[in-house]
Tab-separated table of C-alpha atoms in Angstrom:
chain	number	residue	atom	x	y	z
A	99	UNK	CA	38.043	18.569	-38.513
A	100	UNK	CA	40.371	21.341	-37.844
A	101	UNK	CA	44.121	21.284	-37.428
A	102	UNK	CA	45.307	21.697	-34.424
A	103	UNK	CA	47.272	24.863	-34.510
A	104	UNK	CA	48.859	26.857	-30.995
A	105	UNK	CA	49.881	29.995	-33.995
A	106	UNK	CA	46.041	30.867	-34.380
A	107	UNK	CA	44.898	30.389	-30.903
A	108	UNK	CA	47.852	33.624	-29.664
A	109	UNK	CA	45.999	36.616	-30.855
A	110	UNK	CA	43.079	35.616	-28.864
A	111	UNK	CA	45.004	35.340	-25.216
A	112	UNK	CA	46.553	38.959	-25.818
A	113	UNK	CA	44.288	40.294	-27.090
A	114	UNK	CA	42.309	39.438	-24.149
A	115	UNK	CA	45.189	41.223	-22.110
A	116	UNK	CA	45.378	43.844	-24.078
A	117	UNK	CA	41.980	44.866	-23.573
A	118	UNK	CA	42.085	44.147	-19.308
A	119	UNK	CA	44.676	47.265	-20.109
A	120	UNK	CA	43.407	49.429	-22.271
A	121	UNK	CA	40.993	49.993	-19.385
A	122	UNK	CA	43.056	51.485	-17.350
A	123	UNK	CA	41.230	52.956	-14.476
A	124	UNK	CA	38.721	49.503	-14.951
A	125	UNK	CA	42.327	47.942	-14.399
A	126	UNK	CA	43.426	50.430	-10.922
A	127	UNK	CA	40.199	50.185	-8.979
A	128	UNK	CA	39.904	46.604	-9.991
A	129	UNK	CA	43.780	46.572	-8.369
A	130	UNK	CA	41.904	48.647	-4.779
A	131	UNK	CA	39.518	46.394	-4.652
A	132	UNK	CA	41.511	42.538	-4.619
A	133	UNK	CA	44.035	44.681	-2.379
A	134	UNK	CA	40.801	45.880	-0.218
A	135	UNK	CA	38.702	42.067	-0.224
A	136	UNK	CA	42.899	40.777	1.137
A	137	UNK	CA	43.163	43.428	4.012
A	138	UNK	CA	39.063	42.619	5.748
A	139	UNK	CA	39.454	38.668	4.892
A	140	UNK	CA	42.954	39.049	7.057
A	141	UNK	CA	41.645	41.528	9.681
A	142	UNK	CA	38.527	39.153	9.810
A	143	UNK	CA	40.724	36.172	10.560
A	144	UNK	CA	43.575	38.047	13.182
A	145	UNK	CA	39.845	39.275	14.967
A	146	UNK	CA	37.976	35.555	15.063
A	147	UNK	CA	42.307	34.786	16.324
A	148	UNK	CA	42.224	37.263	18.957
A	149	UNK	CA	38.349	36.113	20.036
A	150	UNK	CA	39.635	32.095	20.170
A	151	UNK	CA	40.853	30.326	23.570
A	152	UNK	CA	42.450	27.976	20.814
A	153	UNK	CA	45.912	29.193	19.121
A	154	UNK	CA	44.180	27.293	16.342
A	155	UNK	CA	41.153	26.256	14.240
A	156	UNK	CA	40.752	23.424	11.737
A	157	UNK	CA	44.188	22.986	12.167
A	158	UNK	CA	45.906	26.484	10.761
A	159	UNK	CA	47.365	27.938	13.727
A	160	UNK	CA	46.860	32.120	12.510
A	161	UNK	CA	49.935	32.577	10.366
A	162	UNK	CA	49.099	29.154	7.827
A	163	UNK	CA	44.966	31.038	7.602
A	164	UNK	CA	46.434	34.565	6.504
A	165	UNK	CA	49.228	33.099	4.620
A	166	UNK	CA	45.885	30.415	3.758
A	167	UNK	CA	43.797	33.786	2.759
A	168	UNK	CA	46.626	35.806	0.663
A	169	UNK	CA	47.258	32.573	-0.922
A	170	UNK	CA	44.215	32.235	-2.412
A	171	UNK	CA	44.005	35.311	-3.443
A	172	UNK	CA	46.363	35.074	-5.814
A	173	UNK	CA	44.775	31.046	-6.600
A	174	UNK	CA	41.906	32.839	-7.646
A	175	UNK	CA	42.601	36.058	-9.213
A	176	UNK	CA	44.007	32.861	-11.388
A	177	UNK	CA	42.176	30.012	-11.611
A	178	UNK	CA	38.573	31.990	-11.233
A	179	UNK	CA	39.399	34.555	-14.369
A	180	UNK	CA	38.117	32.053	-16.708
A	181	UNK	CA	34.798	34.567	-19.087
A	182	UNK	CA	32.193	32.412	-17.396
A	183	UNK	CA	29.566	34.795	-19.349
A	184	UNK	CA	31.550	35.294	-22.774
A	185	UNK	CA	29.070	31.769	-24.892
A	186	UNK	CA	25.851	33.134	-22.820
A	187	UNK	CA	26.605	36.524	-24.615
A	188	UNK	CA	27.547	35.391	-27.835
A	189	UNK	CA	24.595	32.907	-28.122
A	190	UNK	CA	22.639	35.632	-27.168
A	191	UNK	CA	23.744	38.405	-29.235
A	192	UNK	CA	24.428	35.611	-32.037
A	193	UNK	CA	27.665	36.433	-32.631
A	194	UNK	CA	28.584	32.558	-31.620
A	195	UNK	CA	27.330	31.718	-35.795
A	196	UNK	CA	29.880	34.264	-37.397
A	197	UNK	CA	33.449	32.344	-34.199
A	198	UNK	CA	31.281	28.613	-35.037
A	199	UNK	CA	32.638	29.292	-39.003
A	200	UNK	CA	36.070	29.700	-38.083
A	201	UNK	CA	38.654	27.776	-38.415
A	202	UNK	CA	39.741	27.007	-35.328
A	203	UNK	CA	38.106	25.185	-32.474
A	204	UNK	CA	35.944	27.332	-30.227
A	205	UNK	CA	36.118	25.399	-27.632
A	206	UNK	CA	40.422	26.266	-28.367
A	207	UNK	CA	39.695	30.302	-28.921
A	208	UNK	CA	37.732	29.733	-25.568
A	209	UNK	CA	40.580	28.156	-24.285
A	210	UNK	CA	43.296	31.371	-24.991
A	211	UNK	CA	40.620	33.476	-23.735
A	212	UNK	CA	41.051	32.714	-20.598
A	213	UNK	CA	44.645	32.208	-20.759
A	214	UNK	CA	44.696	36.195	-21.671
A	215	UNK	CA	42.352	37.210	-18.766
A	216	UNK	CA	44.593	34.391	-16.994
A	217	UNK	CA	47.811	35.899	-17.250
A	218	UNK	CA	46.185	39.861	-17.236
A	219	UNK	CA	43.724	38.995	-13.177
A	220	UNK	CA	47.028	36.610	-12.421
A	221	UNK	CA	50.748	37.695	-12.991
A	222	UNK	CA	49.883	41.418	-14.206
A	223	UNK	CA	47.916	41.929	-10.168
A	224	UNK	CA	47.915	39.753	-7.490
A	225	UNK	CA	51.755	38.801	-8.301
A	226	UNK	CA	53.612	41.416	-6.987
A	227	UNK	CA	50.914	41.643	-3.726
A	228	UNK	CA	51.967	38.588	-3.797
A	229	UNK	CA	56.312	39.420	-3.376
A	230	UNK	CA	54.585	41.819	-1.270
A	231	UNK	CA	53.040	39.738	1.101
A	232	UNK	CA	56.478	37.505	1.061
A	233	UNK	CA	58.866	39.609	1.839
A	234	UNK	CA	56.600	41.350	4.628
A	235	UNK	CA	56.908	37.813	6.086
A	236	UNK	CA	52.842	38.023	6.685
A	237	UNK	CA	52.287	34.617	3.173
A	238	UNK	CA	55.486	31.621	4.388
A	239	UNK	CA	57.512	31.141	1.009
A	240	UNK	CA	56.777	26.910	0.873
A	241	UNK	CA	60.416	26.791	-0.839
A	242	UNK	CA	60.920	25.840	-4.092
A	243	UNK	CA	60.692	22.621	-4.585
A	244	UNK	CA	56.949	22.741	-2.614
A	245	UNK	CA	56.216	26.336	-5.054
A	246	UNK	CA	56.709	24.011	-8.094
A	247	UNK	CA	54.443	21.202	-6.940
A	248	UNK	CA	52.074	24.229	-6.451
A	249	UNK	CA	52.575	26.050	-9.220
A	250	UNK	CA	52.011	23.083	-11.243
A	251	UNK	CA	48.803	22.545	-8.851
A	252	UNK	CA	47.301	25.878	-10.343
A	253	UNK	CA	47.544	24.492	-13.628
A	254	UNK	CA	45.592	21.868	-12.989
A	255	UNK	CA	43.465	23.303	-11.056
A	256	UNK	CA	42.141	25.963	-14.078
A	257	UNK	CA	41.833	23.901	-16.877
A	258	UNK	CA	39.864	22.754	-14.446
A	259	UNK	CA	37.809	25.381	-13.732
A	260	UNK	CA	37.699	26.390	-17.706
A	261	UNK	CA	36.658	22.442	-18.567
A	262	UNK	CA	33.456	22.721	-16.078
A	263	UNK	CA	32.798	26.713	-16.867
A	264	UNK	CA	32.577	25.611	-20.715
A	265	UNK	CA	30.281	22.604	-19.825
A	266	UNK	CA	28.989	25.130	-17.763
A	267	UNK	CA	28.062	27.317	-20.612
A	268	UNK	CA	25.910	25.330	-23.041
A	269	UNK	CA	23.541	26.202	-20.267
A	270	UNK	CA	23.649	28.684	-22.627
A	271	UNK	CA	21.395	27.619	-25.161
A	272	UNK	CA	18.208	26.710	-23.003
A	273	UNK	CA	17.486	29.629	-21.409
A	274	UNK	CA	17.046	33.012	-22.174
A	275	UNK	CA	18.863	34.705	-19.201
A	276	UNK	CA	22.253	33.566	-17.579
A	277	UNK	CA	23.840	35.550	-15.234
A	278	UNK	CA	21.345	34.533	-12.375
A	279	UNK	CA	22.249	30.940	-13.266
A	280	UNK	CA	26.147	31.824	-13.185
A	281	UNK	CA	25.706	34.025	-9.885
A	282	UNK	CA	24.318	30.841	-8.213
A	283	UNK	CA	27.537	28.617	-9.767
A	284	UNK	CA	29.822	30.995	-8.252
A	285	UNK	CA	28.544	30.908	-4.917
A	286	UNK	CA	28.070	26.923	-4.940
A	287	UNK	CA	31.821	27.025	-6.688
A	288	UNK	CA	33.515	29.820	-3.958
A	289	UNK	CA	31.942	27.921	-0.618
A	290	UNK	CA	32.992	23.623	-1.655
A	291	UNK	CA	36.073	24.449	-3.619
A	292	UNK	CA	37.710	26.288	0.286
A	293	UNK	CA	38.006	29.712	-1.228
A	294	UNK	CA	35.936	30.877	0.895
A	295	UNK	CA	36.511	28.396	4.047
A	296	UNK	CA	39.186	25.944	4.512
A	297	UNK	CA	37.178	22.038	3.792
A	298	UNK	CA	39.747	21.723	7.620
A	299	UNK	CA	36.898	23.581	9.473
A	300	UNK	CA	33.695	21.343	8.073
A	301	UNK	CA	32.631	17.840	9.782
A	302	UNK	CA	35.875	15.513	9.016
A	303	UNK	CA	32.968	13.360	7.010
A	304	UNK	CA	32.005	15.792	5.243
A	305	UNK	CA	35.519	17.183	4.304
A	306	UNK	CA	36.703	14.169	3.092
A	307	UNK	CA	33.664	14.255	0.744
A	308	UNK	CA	34.215	18.292	-0.806
A	309	UNK	CA	38.077	16.713	-1.213
A	310	UNK	CA	36.526	13.976	-3.601
A	311	UNK	CA	33.729	16.939	-6.126
A	312	UNK	CA	36.232	18.973	-8.728
A	313	UNK	CA	35.366	22.247	-6.826
A	314	UNK	CA	38.376	21.158	-3.803
A	315	UNK	CA	40.270	21.449	-7.611
A	316	UNK	CA	39.887	24.324	-8.444
A	317	UNK	CA	40.735	25.992	-5.503
A	318	UNK	CA	42.110	24.258	-1.660
A	319	UNK	CA	44.445	22.149	-3.780
A	320	UNK	CA	46.862	23.807	-4.299
A	321	UNK	CA	46.925	26.364	-1.677
A	322	UNK	CA	46.713	23.072	0.430
A	323	UNK	CA	50.060	21.621	-1.054
A	324	UNK	CA	51.408	25.501	-1.386
A	325	UNK	CA	51.392	25.553	2.874
A	326	UNK	CA	52.661	22.067	2.876
A	327	UNK	CA	49.011	20.528	4.316
A	328	UNK	CA	49.872	18.175	1.880
A	329	UNK	CA	52.456	15.956	1.318
A	330	UNK	CA	53.519	12.741	0.257
A	331	UNK	CA	51.188	9.965	-1.578
A	332	UNK	CA	47.754	12.686	-0.106
A	333	UNK	CA	49.771	15.240	-2.776
A	334	UNK	CA	49.670	13.051	-5.666
A	335	UNK	CA	46.238	11.574	-4.859
A	336	UNK	CA	45.398	15.130	-4.827
A	337	UNK	CA	46.834	16.277	-7.901
A	338	UNK	CA	45.571	12.667	-10.248
A	339	UNK	CA	42.024	13.875	-8.899
A	340	UNK	CA	42.454	17.297	-10.713
A	341	UNK	CA	43.211	15.601	-13.226
A	342	UNK	CA	40.759	13.036	-13.383
A	343	UNK	CA	38.085	15.841	-13.187
A	344	UNK	CA	39.826	17.762	-16.133
A	345	UNK	CA	39.631	14.562	-18.681
A	346	UNK	CA	35.759	14.256	-17.047
A	347	UNK	CA	34.448	17.807	-17.945
A	348	UNK	CA	36.478	17.390	-21.642
A	349	UNK	CA	34.360	14.227	-23.101
A	350	UNK	CA	31.233	15.671	-20.977
A	351	UNK	CA	31.647	19.442	-22.645
A	352	UNK	CA	32.264	17.244	-26.455
A	353	UNK	CA	29.471	15.752	-25.042
A	354	UNK	CA	27.029	18.137	-24.593
A	355	UNK	CA	28.735	20.470	-27.422
A	356	UNK	CA	27.401	18.533	-29.786
A	357	UNK	CA	24.162	18.108	-28.855
A	358	UNK	CA	22.987	21.741	-28.419
A	359	UNK	CA	25.208	23.813	-31.346
A	360	UNK	CA	21.732	21.175	-33.073
A	361	UNK	CA	19.762	23.439	-31.509
A	362	UNK	CA	21.203	26.510	-32.051
A	363	UNK	CA	18.496	28.736	-33.356
A	364	UNK	CA	20.653	32.501	-35.116
A	365	UNK	CA	17.579	35.321	-35.947
A	366	UNK	CA	15.055	32.325	-36.775
A	367	UNK	CA	17.889	30.292	-39.068
């Protein structure tokens, strides 16, 4: 059992941030691609509302839907920044053997790298867009208290995503082709998390089930808190659901890791 020392993990987060910023062309291409996707999604929803006879769809006005889309991109940039392919690459190239010998927690190291990726992709790239959209009136400013609750929910969403992806990445120990599984997982998460379509667009009975699943805790919950669609007891219940799923996935990840590490084979050893 390795003793927890936070200072031992900081270099991994810093290294990930430096790596993200070192390739300047890729950095600016990432910025442009995110901005392009936001604009495409915005104009798509604008066309949908203009062709609709009702001023609201799924309980959202056009202004609220605009905020949902743009805040959703910012939220996804933070929450979905977990490097899901990292474990599979280390298993494939054998570098996981050396990393397991280091006197630090393997999961703690992956978390530190994920935090570095979160800061890079979220705060360094998407936050400027959010500020511009708020100042221009494209995104509703929720007020300081609600924004603080949104930020807390985003952090819980990030931990939810991390613990889930850690469990999912352990499949790399049992398969030789993880890329396809990762792509399928990404599509499923984005659909059921409300990152693509708000869960209120589904039938009420279906939406209620989706809200209980861990995927809603990864995107839908913080966005709805930001917009004020979830308030009072319902909001605290949603935050509690996020915490419950984090604990479940953490314990499940510990169990799966102990089993998977026993079958690790590097170069036949």
